Amino acid sequence: MIDADTLGRLVPMEAAIDALQEAFGADRLPDAPLRSHIETAGGTLLLMPAHGTAGVGVKLVTLTEGNPDRGLPFIHAAYVLFDAETQAPRALLDGSALTALRTAAVSGLATRFLARTDARRLVVYGAGVQARSHLVAMRAVRPVEEVVVVSRGRARAEALADEVSASGLRARVGTPGAEAEADLVCTCTTSSTPVVRGAHLADGVHVNAVGAYTTSMRELDAEAVRGARVVVETREAAAAEAGDLALAVAEGAIGPDHVVADLAEVVRGVRVRTSDADVTLFKSVGVAFEDLVVAAAAVARA
């Protein structure tokens, strides 16, 4: 099994971003049907299959809202990679580590193309696994100098800010509205109500919204979405699962054609940011072929 430490050694963040850039820039994306959601007694089970030249793979994910209060991760997962031609098993990977890496790497890829090149001030909502991974991803693509952590749990936010400070960056715990002074914002929460409001976003900011994964969840209010030039992974996945967008449409803030481009179009040259004043938003829901790409990269390097 490729565990978390091994995965990190085989595919550092920048390598994961590069692998995803190559995949999104290819003539054809791997095939990935929309994930299946199964409600269980403890929470939610997700099934996420994908296949392409990199192989055939499936991720099994459990989402358990009560786990952080138990001192356990919100996400548990396992990933199985099969050979593309023989479909023989090739590897079993720690799915939670893979999820953390590829989710942040996709945000890193979007940030590489959408954020201002001089973006230095980062605000992160959340203090869990994804918040930590996104800190690494943002530092891989932009010259981050200052980090503000905003989280419902003060102790967890302070712990993360201390970790960041120990790495040599300025870091502190912030409060809602801290995004008013940010160049980059990453929302890595499981909130069903907005944590970021459009009225607080400064001109030129880039936002990665990754926490809301159903149409009833949102981390951004409608004004934040309306005022941004929006990019998604795929329009199909966003239409089916992006609550930040669906709820803004339902409230009449945006139309169904508000998305400027998908990430493949961006990587292939579509221009989204037209000036330093534009607010750009990457709304991610997580697509199964992203796991396949990063898992295959890890096995190729093993």
PDB file of C-alpha atoms in Angstrom:
ATOM      1  CA  MET A   1       0.000   0.000   0.000  1.00  0.00           C
ATOM      2  CA  ILE A   2       1.211   3.507  -0.795  1.00  0.00           C
ATOM      3  CA  ASP A   3       0.721   5.309   2.507  1.00  0.00           C
ATOM      4  CA  ALA A   4       0.591   9.046   3.144  1.00  0.00           C
ATOM      5  CA  ASP A   5       4.327   9.497   3.736  1.00  0.00           C
ATOM      6  CA  THR A   6       5.255   7.486   0.654  1.00  0.00           C
ATOM      7  CA  LEU A   7       2.757   9.357  -1.505  1.00  0.00           C
ATOM      8  CA  GLY A   8       4.213  12.674  -0.367  1.00  0.00           C
ATOM      9  CA  ARG A   9       7.727  11.534  -1.271  1.00  0.00           C
ATOM     10  CA  LEU A  10       6.720  10.131  -4.646  1.00  0.00           C
ATOM     11  CA  VAL A  11       4.548  13.072  -5.690  1.00  0.00           C
ATOM     12  CA  PRO A  12       5.422  16.369  -4.000  1.00  0.00           C
ATOM     13  CA  MET A  13       2.831  19.108  -4.384  1.00  0.00           C
ATOM     14  CA  GLU A  14       4.466  20.798  -7.361  1.00  0.00           C
ATOM     15  CA  ALA A  15       4.739  17.453  -9.173  1.00  0.00           C
ATOM     16  CA  ALA A  16       1.038  16.783  -8.532  1.00  0.00           C
ATOM     17  CA  ILE A  17       0.146  20.205  -9.930  1.00  0.00           C
ATOM     18  CA  ASP A  18       2.278  19.526 -13.007  1.00  0.00           C
ATOM     19  CA  ALA A  19       0.680  16.104 -13.555  1.00  0.00           C
ATOM     20  CA  LEU A  20      -2.796  17.631 -13.370  1.00  0.00           C
ATOM     21  CA  GLN A  21      -1.808  20.430 -15.731  1.00  0.00           C
ATOM     22  CA  GLU A  22      -0.694  17.850 -18.265  1.00  0.00           C
ATOM     23  CA  ALA A  23      -3.972  15.951 -17.872  1.00  0.00           C
ATOM     24  CA  PHE A  24      -6.201  19.024 -18.139  1.00  0.00           C
ATOM     25  CA  GLY A  25      -4.213  20.203 -21.148  1.00  0.00           C
ATOM     26  CA  ALA A  26      -4.479  16.909 -23.056  1.00  0.00           C
ATOM     27  CA  ASP A  27      -6.730  16.448 -26.075  1.00  0.00           C
ATOM     28  CA  ARG A  28      -9.058  14.257 -24.025  1.00  0.00           C
ATOM     29  CA  LEU A  29      -9.740  14.090 -20.325  1.00  0.00           C
ATOM     30  CA  PRO A  30     -10.012  10.691 -18.628  1.00  0.00           C
ATOM     31  CA  ASP A  31     -13.583   9.469 -18.324  1.00  0.00           C
ATOM     32  CA  ALA A  32     -15.201   9.960 -14.933  1.00  0.00           C
ATOM     33  CA  PRO A  33     -18.929   9.484 -14.311  1.00  0.00           C
ATOM     34  CA  LEU A  34     -20.458  11.606 -11.588  1.00  0.00           C
ATOM     35  CA  ARG A  35     -19.781  10.127  -8.177  1.00  0.00           C
ATOM     36  CA  SER A  36     -22.402   8.122  -6.348  1.00  0.00           C
ATOM     37  CA  HIS A  37     -23.591   9.378  -2.947  1.00  0.00           C
ATOM     38  CA  ILE A  38     -24.880   6.803  -0.471  1.00  0.00           C
ATOM     39  CA  GLU A  39     -26.211   7.999   2.876  1.00  0.00           C
ATOM     40  CA  THR A  40     -25.210   5.734   5.753  1.00  0.00           C
ATOM     41  CA  ALA A  41     -25.911   5.625   9.473  1.00  0.00           C
ATOM     42  CA  GLY A  42     -22.635   7.434  10.131  1.00  0.00           C
ATOM     43  CA  GLY A  43     -22.608   9.905   7.258  1.00  0.00           C
ATOM     44  CA  THR A  44     -21.961   9.559   3.536  1.00  0.00           C
ATOM     45  CA  LEU A  45     -20.205   7.023   1.325  1.00  0.00           C
ATOM     46  CA  LEU A  46     -18.905   8.207  -2.061  1.00  0.00           C
ATOM     47  CA  LEU A  47     -17.900   5.998  -4.991  1.00  0.00           C
ATOM     48  CA  MET A  48     -15.649   7.728  -7.529  1.00  0.00           C
ATOM     49  CA  PRO A  49     -14.541   5.676 -10.561  1.00  0.00           C
ATOM     50  CA  ALA A  50     -12.455   6.902 -13.511  1.00  0.00           C
ATOM     51  CA  HIS A  51     -10.581   5.395 -16.458  1.00  0.00           C
ATOM     52  CA  GLY A  52      -8.217   6.505 -19.180  1.00  0.00           C
ATOM     53  CA  THR A  53      -4.737   5.919 -20.530  1.00  0.00           C
ATOM     54  CA  ALA A  54      -3.343   6.301 -17.007  1.00  0.00           C
ATOM     55  CA  GLY A  55      -5.352   3.321 -15.799  1.00  0.00           C
ATOM     56  CA  VAL A  56      -8.651   2.344 -14.223  1.00  0.00           C
ATOM     57  CA  GLY A  57      -9.302   3.430 -10.670  1.00  0.00           C
ATOM     58  CA  VAL A  58     -11.918   3.876  -8.010  1.00  0.00           C
ATOM     59  CA  LYS A  59     -11.919   5.789  -4.762  1.00  0.00           C
ATOM     60  CA  LEU A  60     -14.155   4.856  -1.858  1.00  0.00           C
ATOM     61  CA  VAL A  61     -14.689   7.771   0.509  1.00  0.00           C
ATOM     62  CA  THR A  62     -16.544   8.141   3.795  1.00  0.00           C
ATOM     63  CA  LEU A  63     -17.525  11.584   5.092  1.00  0.00           C
ATOM     64  CA  THR A  64     -18.402  11.707   8.783  1.00  0.00           C
ATOM     65  CA  GLU A  65     -19.444  15.066  10.220  1.00  0.00           C
ATOM     66  CA  GLY A  66     -18.929  14.036  13.835  1.00  0.00           C
ATOM     67  CA  ASN A  67     -15.381  12.774  13.412  1.00  0.00           C
ATOM     68  CA  PRO A  68     -13.474  16.034  14.071  1.00  0.00           C
ATOM     69  CA  ASP A  69     -15.124  16.209  17.499  1.00  0.00           C
ATOM     70  CA  ARG A  70     -13.881  12.663  18.097  1.00  0.00           C
ATOM     71  CA  GLY A  71     -10.352  13.634  17.129  1.00  0.00           C
ATOM     72  CA  LEU A  72     -10.706  11.732  13.845  1.00  0.00           C
ATOM     73  CA  PRO A  73     -10.477  12.928  10.227  1.00  0.00           C
ATOM     74  CA  PHE A  74     -13.681  14.049   8.513  1.00  0.00           C
ATOM     75  CA  ILE A  75     -12.631  12.019   5.452  1.00  0.00           C
ATOM     76  CA  HIS A  76     -11.513   8.382   5.291  1.00  0.00           C
ATOM     77  CA  ALA A  77     -10.772   6.835   1.919  1.00  0.00           C
ATOM     78  CA  ALA A  78      -9.038   4.108  -0.045  1.00  0.00           C
ATOM     79  CA  TYR A  79      -8.000   4.133  -3.698  1.00  0.00           C
ATOM     80  CA  VAL A  80      -7.450   1.123  -5.963  1.00  0.00           C
ATOM     81  CA  LEU A  81      -5.566   1.543  -9.240  1.00  0.00           C
ATOM     82  CA  PHE A  82      -5.833  -1.073 -12.010  1.00  0.00           C
ATOM     83  CA  ASP A  83      -3.837  -1.366 -15.220  1.00  0.00           C
ATOM     84  CA  ALA A  84      -5.440   0.389 -18.193  1.00  0.00           C
ATOM     85  CA  GLU A  85      -5.067  -2.583 -20.551  1.00  0.00           C
ATOM     86  CA  THR A  86      -5.119  -5.762 -18.447  1.00  0.00           C
ATOM     87  CA  GLN A  87      -7.179  -4.246 -15.611  1.00  0.00           C
ATOM     88  CA  ALA A  88      -5.010  -6.176 -13.178  1.00  0.00           C
ATOM     89  CA  PRO A  89      -4.588  -4.469  -9.786  1.00  0.00           C
ATOM     90  CA  ARG A  90      -1.519  -2.249  -9.663  1.00  0.00           C
ATOM     91  CA  ALA A  91      -1.686  -0.453  -6.337  1.00  0.00           C
ATOM     92  CA  LEU A  92      -3.684   0.366  -3.238  1.00  0.00           C
ATOM     93  CA  LEU A  93      -3.245   3.939  -2.004  1.00  0.00           C
ATOM     94  CA  ASP A  94      -4.201   5.820   1.134  1.00  0.00           C
ATOM     95  CA  GLY A  95      -7.279   7.545  -0.247  1.00  0.00           C
ATOM     96  CA  SER A  96      -7.376  10.273   2.391  1.00  0.00           C
ATOM     97  CA  ALA A  97      -3.819  11.353   1.616  1.00  0.00           C
ATOM     98  CA  LEU A  98      -4.575  11.175  -2.098  1.00  0.00           C
ATOM     99  CA  THR A  99      -7.687  13.326  -1.625  1.00  0.00           C
ATOM    100  CA  ALA A 100      -5.759  15.936   0.342  1.00  0.00           C
ATOM    101  CA  LEU A 101      -2.996  16.065  -2.253  1.00  0.00           C
ATOM    102  CA  ARG A 102      -5.060  16.153  -5.416  1.00  0.00           C
ATOM    103  CA  THR A 103      -7.686  18.596  -4.103  1.00  0.00           C
ATOM    104  CA  ALA A 104      -5.056  21.118  -3.121  1.00  0.00           C
ATOM    105  CA  ALA A 105      -3.075  20.439  -6.292  1.00  0.00           C
ATOM    106  CA  VAL A 106      -6.115  21.236  -8.458  1.00  0.00           C
ATOM    107  CA  SER A 107      -6.528  24.497  -6.551  1.00  0.00           C
ATOM    108  CA  GLY A 108      -2.821  25.100  -7.072  1.00  0.00           C
ATOM    109  CA  LEU A 109      -3.247  24.566 -10.805  1.00  0.00           C
ATOM    110  CA  ALA A 110      -6.165  26.998 -10.952  1.00  0.00           C
ATOM    111  CA  THR A 111      -4.194  29.518  -8.903  1.00  0.00           C
ATOM    112  CA  ARG A 112      -1.193  29.148 -11.220  1.00  0.00           C
ATOM    113  CA  PHE A 113      -3.350  30.369 -14.127  1.00  0.00           C
ATOM    114  CA  LEU A 114      -5.834  32.712 -12.416  1.00  0.00           C
ATOM    115  CA  ALA A 115      -4.216  34.552  -9.499  1.00  0.00           C
ATOM    116  CA  ARG A 116      -2.129  37.677  -9.830  1.00  0.00           C
ATOM    117  CA  THR A 117       1.561  36.814 -10.010  1.00  0.00           C
ATOM    118  CA  ASP A 118       2.331  39.054  -7.026  1.00  0.00           C
ATOM    119  CA  ALA A 119      -0.256  37.443  -4.701  1.00  0.00           C
ATOM    120  CA  ARG A 120       1.355  37.291  -1.250  1.00  0.00           C
ATOM    121  CA  ARG A 121      -1.399  37.473   1.391  1.00  0.00           C
ATOM    122  CA  LEU A 122      -3.345  34.258   1.932  1.00  0.00           C
ATOM    123  CA  VAL A 123      -6.488  33.735   4.009  1.00  0.00           C
ATOM    124  CA  VAL A 124      -7.520  30.140   4.688  1.00  0.00           C
ATOM    125  CA  TYR A 125     -10.937  29.214   6.075  1.00  0.00           C
ATOM    126  CA  GLY A 126     -10.631  25.954   7.960  1.00  0.00           C
ATOM    127  CA  ALA A 127      -7.797  24.406   9.957  1.00  0.00           C
ATOM    128  CA  GLY A 128      -7.955  20.748   8.971  1.00  0.00           C
ATOM    129  CA  VAL A 129      -6.224  18.512   6.466  1.00  0.00           C
ATOM    130  CA  GLN A 130      -7.364  20.450   3.406  1.00  0.00           C
ATOM    131  CA  ALA A 131      -6.347  23.774   4.919  1.00  0.00           C
ATOM    132  CA  ARG A 132      -2.835  22.430   5.473  1.00  0.00           C
ATOM    133  CA  SER A 133      -2.622  20.964   1.983  1.00  0.00           C
ATOM    134  CA  HIS A 134      -3.832  24.210   0.440  1.00  0.00           C
ATOM    135  CA  LEU A 135      -1.154  26.156   2.279  1.00  0.00           C
ATOM    136  CA  VAL A 136       1.443  23.945   0.607  1.00  0.00           C
ATOM    137  CA  ALA A 137      -0.219  24.291  -2.789  1.00  0.00           C
ATOM    138  CA  MET A 138      -0.465  28.078  -2.615  1.00  0.00           C
ATOM    139  CA  ARG A 139       3.197  28.346  -1.643  1.00  0.00           C
ATOM    140  CA  ALA A 140       4.098  26.137  -4.595  1.00  0.00           C
ATOM    141  CA  VAL A 141       2.627  28.568  -7.134  1.00  0.00           C
ATOM    142  CA  ARG A 142       2.723  32.033  -5.535  1.00  0.00           C
ATOM    143  CA  PRO A 143       5.185  33.967  -3.302  1.00  0.00           C
ATOM    144  CA  VAL A 144       3.051  33.748  -0.148  1.00  0.00           C
ATOM    145  CA  GLU A 145       4.461  35.794   2.730  1.00  0.00           C
ATOM    146  CA  GLU A 146       1.536  36.118   5.139  1.00  0.00           C
ATOM    147  CA  VAL A 147      -1.171  33.642   6.194  1.00  0.00           C
ATOM    148  CA  VAL A 148      -4.358  34.260   8.164  1.00  0.00           C
ATOM    149  CA  VAL A 149      -6.285  31.236   9.465  1.00  0.00           C
ATOM    150  CA  VAL A 150     -10.020  31.567  10.153  1.00  0.00           C
ATOM    151  CA  SER A 151     -11.763  28.625  11.812  1.00  0.00           C
ATOM    152  CA  ARG A 152     -14.646  27.911  14.153  1.00  0.00           C
ATOM    153  CA  GLY A 153     -12.213  26.062  16.427  1.00  0.00           C
ATOM    154  CA  ARG A 154      -9.842  28.615  17.957  1.00  0.00           C
ATOM    155  CA  ALA A 155      -7.400  26.012  19.264  1.00  0.00           C
ATOM    156  CA  ARG A 156      -7.076  24.326  15.870  1.00  0.00           C
ATOM    157  CA  ALA A 157      -6.618  27.675  14.142  1.00  0.00           C
ATOM    158  CA  GLU A 158      -3.902  28.673  16.609  1.00  0.00           C
ATOM    159  CA  ALA A 159      -2.136  25.334  16.128  1.00  0.00           C
ATOM    160  CA  LEU A 160      -2.098  25.773  12.359  1.00  0.00           C
ATOM    161  CA  ALA A 161      -0.955  29.395  12.605  1.00  0.00           C
ATOM    162  CA  ASP A 162       1.882  28.279  14.886  1.00  0.00           C
ATOM    163  CA  GLU A 163       2.923  25.625  12.356  1.00  0.00           C
ATOM    164  CA  VAL A 164       2.970  28.199   9.581  1.00  0.00           C
ATOM    165  CA  SER A 165       4.968  30.646  11.697  1.00  0.00           C
ATOM    166  CA  ALA A 166       7.503  27.904  12.419  1.00  0.00           C
ATOM    167  CA  SER A 167       7.994  27.494   8.659  1.00  0.00           C
ATOM    168  CA  GLY A 168       9.131  31.101   8.388  1.00  0.00           C
ATOM    169  CA  LEU A 169       5.990  32.907   7.267  1.00  0.00           C
ATOM    170  CA  ARG A 170       4.027  35.556   9.120  1.00  0.00           C
ATOM    171  CA  ALA A 171       0.856  33.885  10.378  1.00  0.00           C
ATOM    172  CA  ARG A 172      -2.003  34.685  12.715  1.00  0.00           C
ATOM    173  CA  VAL A 173      -5.542  33.674  13.579  1.00  0.00           C
ATOM    174  CA  GLY A 174      -8.184  35.862  11.964  1.00  0.00           C
ATOM    175  CA  THR A 175     -11.912  36.421  12.141  1.00  0.00           C
ATOM    176  CA  PRO A 176     -14.625  36.358   9.439  1.00  0.00           C
ATOM    177  CA  GLY A 177     -14.037  39.209   7.035  1.00  0.00           C
ATOM    178  CA  ALA A 178     -10.258  38.722   7.017  1.00  0.00           C
ATOM    179  CA  GLU A 179     -10.485  38.164   3.261  1.00  0.00           C
ATOM    180  CA  ALA A 180     -10.854  41.934   2.827  1.00  0.00           C
ATOM    181  CA  GLU A 181      -7.042  42.187   2.846  1.00  0.00           C
ATOM    182  CA  ALA A 182      -6.265  38.972   0.977  1.00  0.00           C
ATOM    183  CA  ASP A 183      -4.727  38.312  -2.424  1.00  0.00           C
ATOM    184  CA  LEU A 184      -5.629  34.617  -2.171  1.00  0.00           C
ATOM    185  CA  VAL A 185      -8.514  32.966  -0.312  1.00  0.00           C
ATOM    186  CA  CYS A 186      -9.008  29.223   0.150  1.00  0.00           C
ATOM    187  CA  THR A 187     -12.229  27.965   1.720  1.00  0.00           C
ATOM    188  CA  CYS A 188     -11.690  24.468   3.108  1.00  0.00           C
ATOM    189  CA  THR A 189     -14.711  24.000   5.365  1.00  0.00           C
ATOM    190  CA  THR A 190     -17.806  21.824   5.481  1.00  0.00           C
ATOM    191  CA  SER A 191     -20.072  24.809   6.072  1.00  0.00           C
ATOM    192  CA  SER A 192     -23.584  24.882   4.671  1.00  0.00           C
ATOM    193  CA  THR A 193     -23.805  28.656   5.107  1.00  0.00           C
ATOM    194  CA  PRO A 194     -21.484  31.299   3.639  1.00  0.00           C
ATOM    195  CA  VAL A 195     -18.165  31.948   5.361  1.00  0.00           C
ATOM    196  CA  VAL A 196     -16.962  34.396   2.676  1.00  0.00           C
ATOM    197  CA  ARG A 197     -19.062  37.342   1.536  1.00  0.00           C
ATOM    198  CA  GLY A 198     -18.677  39.286  -1.674  1.00  0.00           C
ATOM    199  CA  ALA A 199     -18.849  42.593   0.159  1.00  0.00           C
ATOM    200  CA  HIS A 200     -15.537  41.717   1.854  1.00  0.00           C
ATOM    201  CA  LEU A 201     -13.578  40.635  -1.230  1.00  0.00           C
ATOM    202  CA  ALA A 202     -10.975  43.089  -2.477  1.00  0.00           C
ATOM    203  CA  ASP A 203     -10.364  43.828  -6.131  1.00  0.00           C
ATOM    204  CA  GLY A 204      -7.920  41.397  -7.704  1.00  0.00           C
ATOM    205  CA  VAL A 205      -8.358  38.565  -5.205  1.00  0.00           C
ATOM    206  CA  HIS A 206      -8.401  34.927  -6.310  1.00  0.00           C
ATOM    207  CA  VAL A 207     -10.630  32.482  -4.409  1.00  0.00           C
ATOM    208  CA  ASN A 208     -10.444  28.682  -4.330  1.00  0.00           C
ATOM    209  CA  ALA A 209     -13.699  27.283  -2.924  1.00  0.00           C
ATOM    210  CA  VAL A 210     -13.362  23.555  -2.277  1.00  0.00           C
ATOM    211  CA  GLY A 211     -15.386  22.614   0.780  1.00  0.00           C
ATOM    212  CA  ALA A 212     -18.989  22.524  -0.480  1.00  0.00           C
ATOM    213  CA  TYR A 213     -19.558  19.270  -2.357  1.00  0.00           C
ATOM    214  CA  THR A 214     -23.384  19.137  -2.643  1.00  0.00           C
ATOM    215  CA  THR A 215     -25.971  21.526  -4.063  1.00  0.00           C
ATOM    216  CA  SER A 216     -27.254  22.316  -0.553  1.00  0.00           C
ATOM    217  CA  MET A 217     -23.852  23.425   0.773  1.00  0.00           C
ATOM    218  CA  ARG A 218     -22.110  26.742   0.218  1.00  0.00           C
ATOM    219  CA  GLU A 219     -19.070  28.619   1.504  1.00  0.00           C
ATOM    220  CA  LEU A 220     -19.637  31.791  -0.547  1.00  0.00           C
ATOM    221  CA  ASP A 221     -22.634  34.086  -0.596  1.00  0.00           C
ATOM    222  CA  ALA A 222     -24.346  34.921  -3.877  1.00  0.00           C
ATOM    223  CA  GLU A 223     -22.628  38.316  -4.122  1.00  0.00           C
ATOM    224  CA  ALA A 224     -19.179  36.694  -3.989  1.00  0.00           C
ATOM    225  CA  VAL A 225     -20.124  34.433  -6.879  1.00  0.00           C
ATOM    226  CA  ARG A 226     -21.864  37.168  -8.865  1.00  0.00           C
ATOM    227  CA  GLY A 227     -18.863  39.483  -8.699  1.00  0.00           C
ATOM    228  CA  ALA A 228     -16.320  36.861  -9.765  1.00  0.00           C
ATOM    229  CA  ARG A 229     -15.095  35.412 -13.024  1.00  0.00           C
ATOM    230  CA  VAL A 230     -15.794  31.746 -12.338  1.00  0.00           C
ATOM    231  CA  VAL A 231     -13.854  28.662 -13.428  1.00  0.00           C
ATOM    232  CA  VAL A 232     -14.876  25.062 -12.649  1.00  0.00           C
ATOM    233  CA  GLU A 233     -13.294  21.642 -13.168  1.00  0.00           C
ATOM    234  CA  THR A 234     -16.003  20.507 -15.574  1.00  0.00           C
ATOM    235  CA  ARG A 235     -19.346  22.116 -16.238  1.00  0.00           C
ATOM    236  CA  GLU A 236     -21.112  18.776 -15.799  1.00  0.00           C
ATOM    237  CA  ALA A 237     -19.723  18.196 -12.307  1.00  0.00           C
ATOM    238  CA  ALA A 238     -20.301  21.806 -11.260  1.00  0.00           C
ATOM    239  CA  ALA A 239     -23.909  21.751 -12.457  1.00  0.00           C
ATOM    240  CA  ALA A 240     -24.561  18.558 -10.506  1.00  0.00           C
ATOM    241  CA  GLU A 241     -22.754  19.325  -7.246  1.00  0.00           C
ATOM    242  CA  ALA A 242     -21.607  22.948  -6.822  1.00  0.00           C
ATOM    243  CA  GLY A 243     -23.906  24.435  -4.196  1.00  0.00           C
ATOM    244  CA  ASP A 244     -22.077  27.777  -4.271  1.00  0.00           C
ATOM    245  CA  LEU A 245     -23.208  28.168  -7.871  1.00  0.00           C
ATOM    246  CA  ALA A 246     -26.587  26.415  -7.711  1.00  0.00           C
ATOM    247  CA  LEU A 247     -27.787  28.472  -4.758  1.00  0.00           C
ATOM    248  CA  ALA A 248     -26.621  31.716  -6.376  1.00  0.00           C
ATOM    249  CA  VAL A 249     -28.635  30.759  -9.477  1.00  0.00           C
ATOM    250  CA  ALA A 250     -31.676  29.917  -7.335  1.00  0.00           C
ATOM    251  CA  GLU A 251     -31.463  33.327  -5.671  1.00  0.00           C
ATOM    252  CA  GLY A 252     -31.321  35.080  -9.036  1.00  0.00           C
ATOM    253  CA  ALA A 253     -27.818  36.481  -8.499  1.00  0.00           C
ATOM    254  CA  ILE A 254     -26.353  34.754 -11.562  1.00  0.00           C
ATOM    255  CA  GLY A 255     -27.577  32.931 -14.634  1.00  0.00           C
ATOM    256  CA  PRO A 256     -26.739  29.344 -15.593  1.00  0.00           C
ATOM    257  CA  ASP A 257     -24.106  30.634 -18.028  1.00  0.00           C
ATOM    258  CA  HIS A 258     -22.111  32.534 -15.401  1.00  0.00           C
ATOM    259  CA  VAL A 259     -19.125  30.149 -15.614  1.00  0.00           C
ATOM    260  CA  VAL A 260     -16.432  31.735 -17.789  1.00  0.00           C
ATOM    261  CA  ALA A 261     -14.430  28.562 -18.479  1.00  0.00           C
ATOM    262  CA  ASP A 262     -13.615  25.102 -17.240  1.00  0.00           C
ATOM    263  CA  LEU A 263     -10.103  24.255 -16.088  1.00  0.00           C
ATOM    264  CA  ALA A 264      -9.212  22.386 -19.276  1.00  0.00           C
ATOM    265  CA  GLU A 265     -10.052  25.467 -21.324  1.00  0.00           C
ATOM    266  CA  VAL A 266      -7.934  27.606 -19.014  1.00  0.00           C
ATOM    267  CA  VAL A 267      -4.925  25.299 -19.288  1.00  0.00           C
ATOM    268  CA  ARG A 268      -5.345  25.260 -23.072  1.00  0.00           C
ATOM    269  CA  GLY A 269      -5.219  29.040 -23.269  1.00  0.00           C
ATOM    270  CA  VAL A 270      -8.609  30.615 -22.523  1.00  0.00           C
ATOM    271  CA  ARG A 271      -8.011  33.923 -20.767  1.00  0.00           C
ATOM    272  CA  VAL A 272     -10.095  34.490 -17.638  1.00  0.00           C
ATOM    273  CA  ARG A 273      -8.358  37.317 -15.787  1.00  0.00           C
ATOM    274  CA  THR A 274      -8.610  40.439 -17.931  1.00  0.00           C
ATOM    275  CA  SER A 275      -7.103  42.881 -15.405  1.00  0.00           C
ATOM    276  CA  ASP A 276      -5.459  42.999 -11.983  1.00  0.00           C
ATOM    277  CA  ALA A 277      -8.788  44.215 -10.583  1.00  0.00           C
ATOM    278  CA  ASP A 278     -10.780  41.128 -11.589  1.00  0.00           C
ATOM    279  CA  VAL A 279     -11.988  38.810  -8.846  1.00  0.00           C
ATOM    280  CA  THR A 280     -11.462  35.215  -9.961  1.00  0.00           C
ATOM    281  CA  LEU A 281     -13.104  32.167  -8.404  1.00  0.00           C
ATOM    282  CA  PHE A 282     -12.232  28.519  -8.867  1.00  0.00           C
ATOM    283  CA  LYS A 283     -15.143  26.405  -7.660  1.00  0.00           C
ATOM    284  CA  SER A 284     -14.037  22.819  -7.126  1.00  0.00           C
ATOM    285  CA  VAL A 285     -16.199  19.834  -6.293  1.00  0.00           C
ATOM    286  CA  GLY A 286     -13.567  17.160  -6.915  1.00  0.00           C
ATOM    287  CA  VAL A 287     -13.652  14.964 -10.020  1.00  0.00           C
ATOM    288  CA  ALA A 288     -12.601  11.311  -9.984  1.00  0.00           C
ATOM    289  CA  PHE A 289     -10.105  11.543 -12.834  1.00  0.00           C
ATOM    290  CA  GLU A 290      -7.981  13.902 -10.709  1.00  0.00           C
ATOM    291  CA  ASP A 291      -7.402  11.038  -8.259  1.00  0.00           C
ATOM    292  CA  LEU A 292      -6.555   8.734 -11.154  1.00  0.00           C
ATOM    293  CA  VAL A 293      -3.968  11.153 -12.533  1.00  0.00           C
ATOM    294  CA  VAL A 294      -2.168  11.641  -9.230  1.00  0.00           C
ATOM    295  CA  ALA A 295      -2.386   7.948  -8.259  1.00  0.00           C
ATOM    296  CA  ALA A 296      -0.906   6.934 -11.625  1.00  0.00           C
ATOM    297  CA  ALA A 297       1.866   9.497 -11.193  1.00  0.00           C
ATOM    298  CA  ALA A 298       2.718   7.999  -7.805  1.00  0.00           C
ATOM    299  CA  VAL A 299       2.832   4.442  -9.153  1.00  0.00           C
ATOM    300  CA  ALA A 300       4.936   5.526 -12.125  1.00  0.00           C
ATOM    301  CA  ARG A 301       7.476   7.050  -9.706  1.00  0.00           C
ATOM    302  CA  ALA A 302       7.448   4.133  -7.264  1.00  0.00           C
TER     303      ALA A 302
END
